[in-house]
Short mmCIF file of C-alpha atoms and ligand atoms in Angstrom, two decimals:
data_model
loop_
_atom_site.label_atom_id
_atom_site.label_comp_id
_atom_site.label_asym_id
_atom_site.label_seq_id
_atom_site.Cartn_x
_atom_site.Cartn_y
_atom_site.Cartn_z
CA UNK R 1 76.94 -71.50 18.39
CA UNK R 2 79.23 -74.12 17.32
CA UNK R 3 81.27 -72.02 15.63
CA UNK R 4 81.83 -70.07 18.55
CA UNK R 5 82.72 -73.35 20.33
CA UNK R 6 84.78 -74.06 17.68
CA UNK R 7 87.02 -71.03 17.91
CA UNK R 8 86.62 -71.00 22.29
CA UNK R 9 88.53 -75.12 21.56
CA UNK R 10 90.87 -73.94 19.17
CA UNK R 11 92.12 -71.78 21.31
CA UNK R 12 92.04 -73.75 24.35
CA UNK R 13 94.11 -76.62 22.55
CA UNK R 14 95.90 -74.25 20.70
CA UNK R 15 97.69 -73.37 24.08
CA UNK R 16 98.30 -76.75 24.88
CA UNK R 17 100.33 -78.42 22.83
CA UNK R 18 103.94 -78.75 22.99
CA UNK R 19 107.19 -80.22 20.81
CA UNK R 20 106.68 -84.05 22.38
CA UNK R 21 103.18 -84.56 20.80
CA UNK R 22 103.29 -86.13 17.92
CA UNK R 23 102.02 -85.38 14.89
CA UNK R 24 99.77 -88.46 14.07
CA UNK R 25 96.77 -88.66 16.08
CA UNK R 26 96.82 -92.73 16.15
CA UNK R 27 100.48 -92.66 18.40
CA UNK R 28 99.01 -90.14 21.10
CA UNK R 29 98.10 -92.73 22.94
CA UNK R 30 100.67 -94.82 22.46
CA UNK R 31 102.78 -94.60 25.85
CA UNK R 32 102.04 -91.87 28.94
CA UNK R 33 104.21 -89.29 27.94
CA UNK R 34 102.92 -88.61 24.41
CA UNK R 35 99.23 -88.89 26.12
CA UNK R 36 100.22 -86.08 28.62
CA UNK R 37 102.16 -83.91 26.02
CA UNK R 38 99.08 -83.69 23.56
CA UNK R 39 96.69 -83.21 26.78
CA UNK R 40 94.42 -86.19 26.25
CA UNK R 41 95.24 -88.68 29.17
CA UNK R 42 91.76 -89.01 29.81
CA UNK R 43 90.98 -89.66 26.59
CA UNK R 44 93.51 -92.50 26.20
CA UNK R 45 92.58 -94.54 29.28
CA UNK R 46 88.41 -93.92 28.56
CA UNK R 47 88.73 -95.15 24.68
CA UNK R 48 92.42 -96.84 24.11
CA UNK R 49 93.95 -98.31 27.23
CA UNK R 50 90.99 -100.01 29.10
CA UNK R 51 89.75 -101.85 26.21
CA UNK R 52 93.20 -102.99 25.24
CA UNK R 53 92.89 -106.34 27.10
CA UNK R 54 90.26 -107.23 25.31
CA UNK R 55 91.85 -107.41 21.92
CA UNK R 56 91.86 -110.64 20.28
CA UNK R 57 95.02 -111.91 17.74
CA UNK R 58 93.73 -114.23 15.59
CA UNK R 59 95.56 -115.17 12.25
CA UNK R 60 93.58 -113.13 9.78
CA UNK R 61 95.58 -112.91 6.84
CA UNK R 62 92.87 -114.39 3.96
CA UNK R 63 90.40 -111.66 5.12
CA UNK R 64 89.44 -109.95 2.22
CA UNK R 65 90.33 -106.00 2.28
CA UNK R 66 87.22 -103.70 1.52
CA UNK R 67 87.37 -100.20 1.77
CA UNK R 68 84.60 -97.93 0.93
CA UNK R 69 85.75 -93.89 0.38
CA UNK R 70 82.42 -92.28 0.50
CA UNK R 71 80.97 -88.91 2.01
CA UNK R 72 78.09 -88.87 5.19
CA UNK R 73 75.68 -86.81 3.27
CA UNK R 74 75.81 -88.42 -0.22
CA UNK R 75 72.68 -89.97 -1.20
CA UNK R 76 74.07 -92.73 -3.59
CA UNK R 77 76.67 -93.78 -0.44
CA UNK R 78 73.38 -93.56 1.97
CA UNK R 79 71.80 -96.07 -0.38
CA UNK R 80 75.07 -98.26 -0.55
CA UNK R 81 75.59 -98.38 2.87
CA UNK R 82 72.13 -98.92 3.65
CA UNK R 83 71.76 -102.06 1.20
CA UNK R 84 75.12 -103.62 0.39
CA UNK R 85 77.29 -102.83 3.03
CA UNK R 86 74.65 -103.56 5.97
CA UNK R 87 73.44 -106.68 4.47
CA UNK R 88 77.55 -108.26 3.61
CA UNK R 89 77.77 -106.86 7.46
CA UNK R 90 74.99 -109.47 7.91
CA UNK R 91 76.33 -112.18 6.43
CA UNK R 92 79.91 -112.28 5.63
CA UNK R 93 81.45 -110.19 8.08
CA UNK R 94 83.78 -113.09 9.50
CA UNK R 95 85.89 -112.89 6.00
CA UNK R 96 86.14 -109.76 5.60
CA UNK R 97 87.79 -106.58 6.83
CA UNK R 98 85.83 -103.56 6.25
CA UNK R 99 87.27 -99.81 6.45
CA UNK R 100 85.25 -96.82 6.18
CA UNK R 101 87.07 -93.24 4.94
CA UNK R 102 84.64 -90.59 5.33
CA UNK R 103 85.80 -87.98 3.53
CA UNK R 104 84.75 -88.46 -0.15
CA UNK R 105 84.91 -85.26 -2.64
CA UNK R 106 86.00 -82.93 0.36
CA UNK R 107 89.04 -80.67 0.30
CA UNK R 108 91.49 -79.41 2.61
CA UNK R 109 93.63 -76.47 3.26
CA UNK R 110 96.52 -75.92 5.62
CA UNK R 111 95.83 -72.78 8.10
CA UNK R 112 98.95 -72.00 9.05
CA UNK R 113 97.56 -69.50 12.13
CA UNK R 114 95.64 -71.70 13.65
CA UNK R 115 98.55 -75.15 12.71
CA UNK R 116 94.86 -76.68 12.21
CA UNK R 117 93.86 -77.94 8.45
CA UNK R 118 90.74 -76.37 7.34
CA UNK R 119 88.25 -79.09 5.28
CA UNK R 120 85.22 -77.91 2.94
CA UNK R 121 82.90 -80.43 1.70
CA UNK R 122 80.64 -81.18 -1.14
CA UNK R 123 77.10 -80.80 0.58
CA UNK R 124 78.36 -78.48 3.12
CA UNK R 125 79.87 -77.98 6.91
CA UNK R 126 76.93 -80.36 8.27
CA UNK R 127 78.80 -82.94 6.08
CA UNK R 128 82.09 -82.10 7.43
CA UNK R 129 80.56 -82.83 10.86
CA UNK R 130 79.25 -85.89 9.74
CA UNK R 131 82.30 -87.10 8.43
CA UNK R 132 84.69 -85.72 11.28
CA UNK R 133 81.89 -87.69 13.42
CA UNK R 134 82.23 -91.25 11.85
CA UNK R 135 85.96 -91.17 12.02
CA UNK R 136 86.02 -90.04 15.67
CA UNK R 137 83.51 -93.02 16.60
CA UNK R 138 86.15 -95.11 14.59
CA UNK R 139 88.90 -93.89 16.20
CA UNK R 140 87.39 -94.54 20.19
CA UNK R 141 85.32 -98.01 18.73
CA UNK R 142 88.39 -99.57 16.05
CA UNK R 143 86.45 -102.38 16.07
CA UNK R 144 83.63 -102.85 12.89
CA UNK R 145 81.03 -104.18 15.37
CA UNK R 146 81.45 -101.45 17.53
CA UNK R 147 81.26 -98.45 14.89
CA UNK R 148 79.48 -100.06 12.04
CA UNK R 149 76.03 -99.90 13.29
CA UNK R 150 75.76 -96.65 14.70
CA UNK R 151 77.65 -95.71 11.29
CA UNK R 152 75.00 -97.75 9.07
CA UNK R 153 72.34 -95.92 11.58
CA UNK R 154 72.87 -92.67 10.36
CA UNK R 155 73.66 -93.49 6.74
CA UNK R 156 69.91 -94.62 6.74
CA UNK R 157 68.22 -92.30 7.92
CA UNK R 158 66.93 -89.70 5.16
CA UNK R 159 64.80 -88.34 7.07
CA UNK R 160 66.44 -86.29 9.74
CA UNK R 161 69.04 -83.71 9.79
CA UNK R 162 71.95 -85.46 10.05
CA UNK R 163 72.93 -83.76 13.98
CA UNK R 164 69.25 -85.22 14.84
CA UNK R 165 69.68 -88.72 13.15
CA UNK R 166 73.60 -88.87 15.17
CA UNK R 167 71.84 -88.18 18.47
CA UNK R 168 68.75 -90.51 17.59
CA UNK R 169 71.33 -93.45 16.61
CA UNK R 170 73.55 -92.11 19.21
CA UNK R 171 70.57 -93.10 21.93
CA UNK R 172 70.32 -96.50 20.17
CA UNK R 173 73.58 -97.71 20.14
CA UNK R 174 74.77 -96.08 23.27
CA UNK R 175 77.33 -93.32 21.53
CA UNK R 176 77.49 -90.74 23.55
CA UNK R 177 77.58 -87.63 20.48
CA UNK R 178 77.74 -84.62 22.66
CA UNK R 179 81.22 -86.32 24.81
CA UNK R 180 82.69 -87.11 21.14
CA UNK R 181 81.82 -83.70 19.89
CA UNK R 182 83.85 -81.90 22.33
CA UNK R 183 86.98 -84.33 23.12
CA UNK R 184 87.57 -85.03 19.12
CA UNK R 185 85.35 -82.93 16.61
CA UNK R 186 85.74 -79.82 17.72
CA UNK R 187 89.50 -80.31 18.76
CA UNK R 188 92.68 -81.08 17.44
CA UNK R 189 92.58 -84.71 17.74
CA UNK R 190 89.59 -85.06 15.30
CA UNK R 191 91.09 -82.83 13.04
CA UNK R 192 94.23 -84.59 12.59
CA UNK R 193 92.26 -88.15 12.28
CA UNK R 194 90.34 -85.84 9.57
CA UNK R 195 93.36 -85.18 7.81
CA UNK R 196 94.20 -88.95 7.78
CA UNK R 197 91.47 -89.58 6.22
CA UNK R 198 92.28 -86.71 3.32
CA UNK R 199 95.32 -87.93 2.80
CA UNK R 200 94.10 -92.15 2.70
CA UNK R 201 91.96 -90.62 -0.12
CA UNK R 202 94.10 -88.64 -1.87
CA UNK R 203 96.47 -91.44 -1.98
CA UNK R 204 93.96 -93.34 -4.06
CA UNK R 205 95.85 -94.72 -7.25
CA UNK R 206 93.80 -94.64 -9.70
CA UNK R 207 92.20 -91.36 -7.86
CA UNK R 208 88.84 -91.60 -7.16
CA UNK R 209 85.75 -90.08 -9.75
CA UNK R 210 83.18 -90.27 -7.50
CA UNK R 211 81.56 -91.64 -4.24
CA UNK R 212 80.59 -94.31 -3.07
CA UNK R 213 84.38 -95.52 -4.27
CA UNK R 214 85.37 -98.72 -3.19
CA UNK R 215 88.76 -100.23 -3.54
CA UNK R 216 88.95 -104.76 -2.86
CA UNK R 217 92.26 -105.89 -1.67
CA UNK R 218 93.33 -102.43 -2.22
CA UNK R 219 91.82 -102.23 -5.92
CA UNK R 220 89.64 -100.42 -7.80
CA UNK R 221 88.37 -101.10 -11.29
CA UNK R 222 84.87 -99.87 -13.21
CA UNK R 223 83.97 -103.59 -13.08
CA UNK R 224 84.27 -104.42 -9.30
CA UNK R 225 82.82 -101.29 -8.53
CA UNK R 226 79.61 -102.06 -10.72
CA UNK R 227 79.88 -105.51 -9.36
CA UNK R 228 80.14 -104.45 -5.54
CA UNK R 229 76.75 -101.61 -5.78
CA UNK R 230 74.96 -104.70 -7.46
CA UNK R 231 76.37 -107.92 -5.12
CA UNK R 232 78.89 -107.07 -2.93
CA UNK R 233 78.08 -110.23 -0.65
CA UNK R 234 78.79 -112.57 -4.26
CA UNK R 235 81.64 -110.20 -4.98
CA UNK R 236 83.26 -110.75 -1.36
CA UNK R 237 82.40 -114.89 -1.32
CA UNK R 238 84.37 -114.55 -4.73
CA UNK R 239 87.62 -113.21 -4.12
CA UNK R 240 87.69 -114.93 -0.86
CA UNK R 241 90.72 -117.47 -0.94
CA UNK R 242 90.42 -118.76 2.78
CA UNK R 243 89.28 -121.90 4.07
CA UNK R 244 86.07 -120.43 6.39
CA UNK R 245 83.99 -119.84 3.30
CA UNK R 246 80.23 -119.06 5.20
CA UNK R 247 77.75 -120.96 3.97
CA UNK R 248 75.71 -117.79 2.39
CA UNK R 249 78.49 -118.08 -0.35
CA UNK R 250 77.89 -121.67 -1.89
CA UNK R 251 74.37 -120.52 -2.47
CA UNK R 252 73.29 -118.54 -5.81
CA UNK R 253 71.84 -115.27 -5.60
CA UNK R 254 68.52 -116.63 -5.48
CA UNK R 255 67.97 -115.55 -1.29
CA UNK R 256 68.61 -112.27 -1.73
CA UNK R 257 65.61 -111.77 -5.13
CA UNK R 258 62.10 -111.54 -4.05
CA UNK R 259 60.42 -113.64 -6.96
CA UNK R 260 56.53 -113.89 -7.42
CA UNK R 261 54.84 -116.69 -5.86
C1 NAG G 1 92.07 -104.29 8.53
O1 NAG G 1 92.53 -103.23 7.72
C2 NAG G 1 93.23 -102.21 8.39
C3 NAG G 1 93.63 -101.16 7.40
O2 NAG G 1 92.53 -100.59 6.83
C4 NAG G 1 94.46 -102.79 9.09
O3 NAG G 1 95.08 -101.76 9.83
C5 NAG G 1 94.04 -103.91 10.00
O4 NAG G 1 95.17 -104.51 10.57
C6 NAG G 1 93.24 -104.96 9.25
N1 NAG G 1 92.74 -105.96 10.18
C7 NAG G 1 92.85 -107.26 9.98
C8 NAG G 1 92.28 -108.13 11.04
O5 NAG G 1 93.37 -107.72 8.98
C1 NAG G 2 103.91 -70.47 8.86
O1 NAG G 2 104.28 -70.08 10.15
C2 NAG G 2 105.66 -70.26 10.45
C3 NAG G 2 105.91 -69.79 11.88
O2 NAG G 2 104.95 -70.30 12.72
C4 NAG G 2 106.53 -69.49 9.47
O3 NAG G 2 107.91 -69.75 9.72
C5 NAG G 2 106.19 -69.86 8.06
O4 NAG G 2 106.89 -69.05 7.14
C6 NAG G 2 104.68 -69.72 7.80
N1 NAG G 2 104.35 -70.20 6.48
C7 NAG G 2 103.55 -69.54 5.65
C8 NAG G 2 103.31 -70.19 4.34
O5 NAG G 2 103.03 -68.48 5.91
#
């Protein structure tokens, strides 16, 4: 079923595109023209252009830079995502600036007949979905607040199937799955936001080992990463250089332990 809807939009879109469109996903809806070349006008003013008033500039230059690489159906990234990442979210989201890469240990392949790159991934095409799924929601919901929880939503649930926990969190946090699954996953858009993603991770220096990988300030060393599955809240308060330290940071670790009464 969806791979027959898969080849039915590939061959839709394939028809559609023409020389103005250009090749990044993130400038298509950069001015009318590109919009209308790559056939997602709709798509622009829905998710881009009506929320653009609402963006805020604030000087945000001390933030510190997290990035977590990781991979939707991984259970060590379910359990960092569902511990460290959600509670820093909790508490020192305000100094930091968190970007998710779902894409992990997956590979890639050019297909030259369909101009569309083909991705495999560790635990299989339900991963791919769920990965092609969180960067679509990133791409229509930029901002952390927006994506985050429905993201962190489906990392914990270990229950489901992971097309039953994105509808269940979908429901909860007002994502409509089914309207992203057929304007980006199953489309070109989504898989040239995909391939952004290969390529951010790929472009890891030193190249990642495993997932959950996380890079601080754009690094990545056996010592912060041990540091960031054990603490990341400490290990963000730490390298924090800005002025707005949040109060959970002066404190020691002693909130976060549960010790006997
Ligand atoms: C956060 O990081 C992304 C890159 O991952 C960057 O494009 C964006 O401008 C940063 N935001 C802030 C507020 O620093
Ligand atoms: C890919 O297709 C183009 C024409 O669309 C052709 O010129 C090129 O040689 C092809 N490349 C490969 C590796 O088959």
């Amino acid at each position: 079923m969806n791979l027959l809807l898969l080849i039915i939009t590939l061959v839709v879109v394939g028809t559609k595109t023409s020389a103005l469109c250009p090749n990044n996903p993130s400038d298509w809806c950069s001015n009318i023209n590109s919009a209308k070349s790559c056939d997602v006008v709709k798509q622009c003013w829905d998710n881009v252009w009506s929320q653009r008033n609402q963006r805020e500039k604030k000087d945000k230059s001390d933030l510190v830079e997290f990035t977590l690489y990781y991979e939707t159906l991984c259970p060590d990234c379910m359990e960092f995502m569902s511990s460290q990442i959600l509670h820093a979210f909790l508490t020192v989201k305000e100094i930091m600036n968190l970007t998710l890469v779902p894409y992990g240990n997956a590979n890639e392949i050019w297909r030259n007949e369909t101009k569309l790159w083909q991705f495999s991934c560790q635990h299989g095409p339900d991963e791919c979905w769920g990965n092609l799924l969180h960067t679509c929601v990133m791409y229509y919901k930029p901002k952390t607040d927006d994506h985050l929880p429905f993201i962190l939503c489906m990392e914990g649930n270990k229950v489901d199937d992971i097309q039953t926990a994105a509808s269940k969190c979908g429901a909860q946090y007002s994502i409509d799955v089914d309207k992203i699954e057929s304007d980006c996953i199953y489309n070109r858009l989504g898989n040239g936001l995909q391939h952004n993603m290969a390529v951010k991770t790929d472009s890891l220096n030193p190249p990642h080992k495993y997932v959950p990988w996380i890079t601080v300030n754009g690094k990545h060393t056996e010592e912060i990463q041990k540091r960031a599955e054990k603490d990341l809240v400490g290990l963000i308060c730490e390298t924090y250089q800005g002025t707005n330290k949040p109060e959970v940071c002066g404190k020691e670790n002693t909130d976060r332990k549960c010790f006997k009464n």
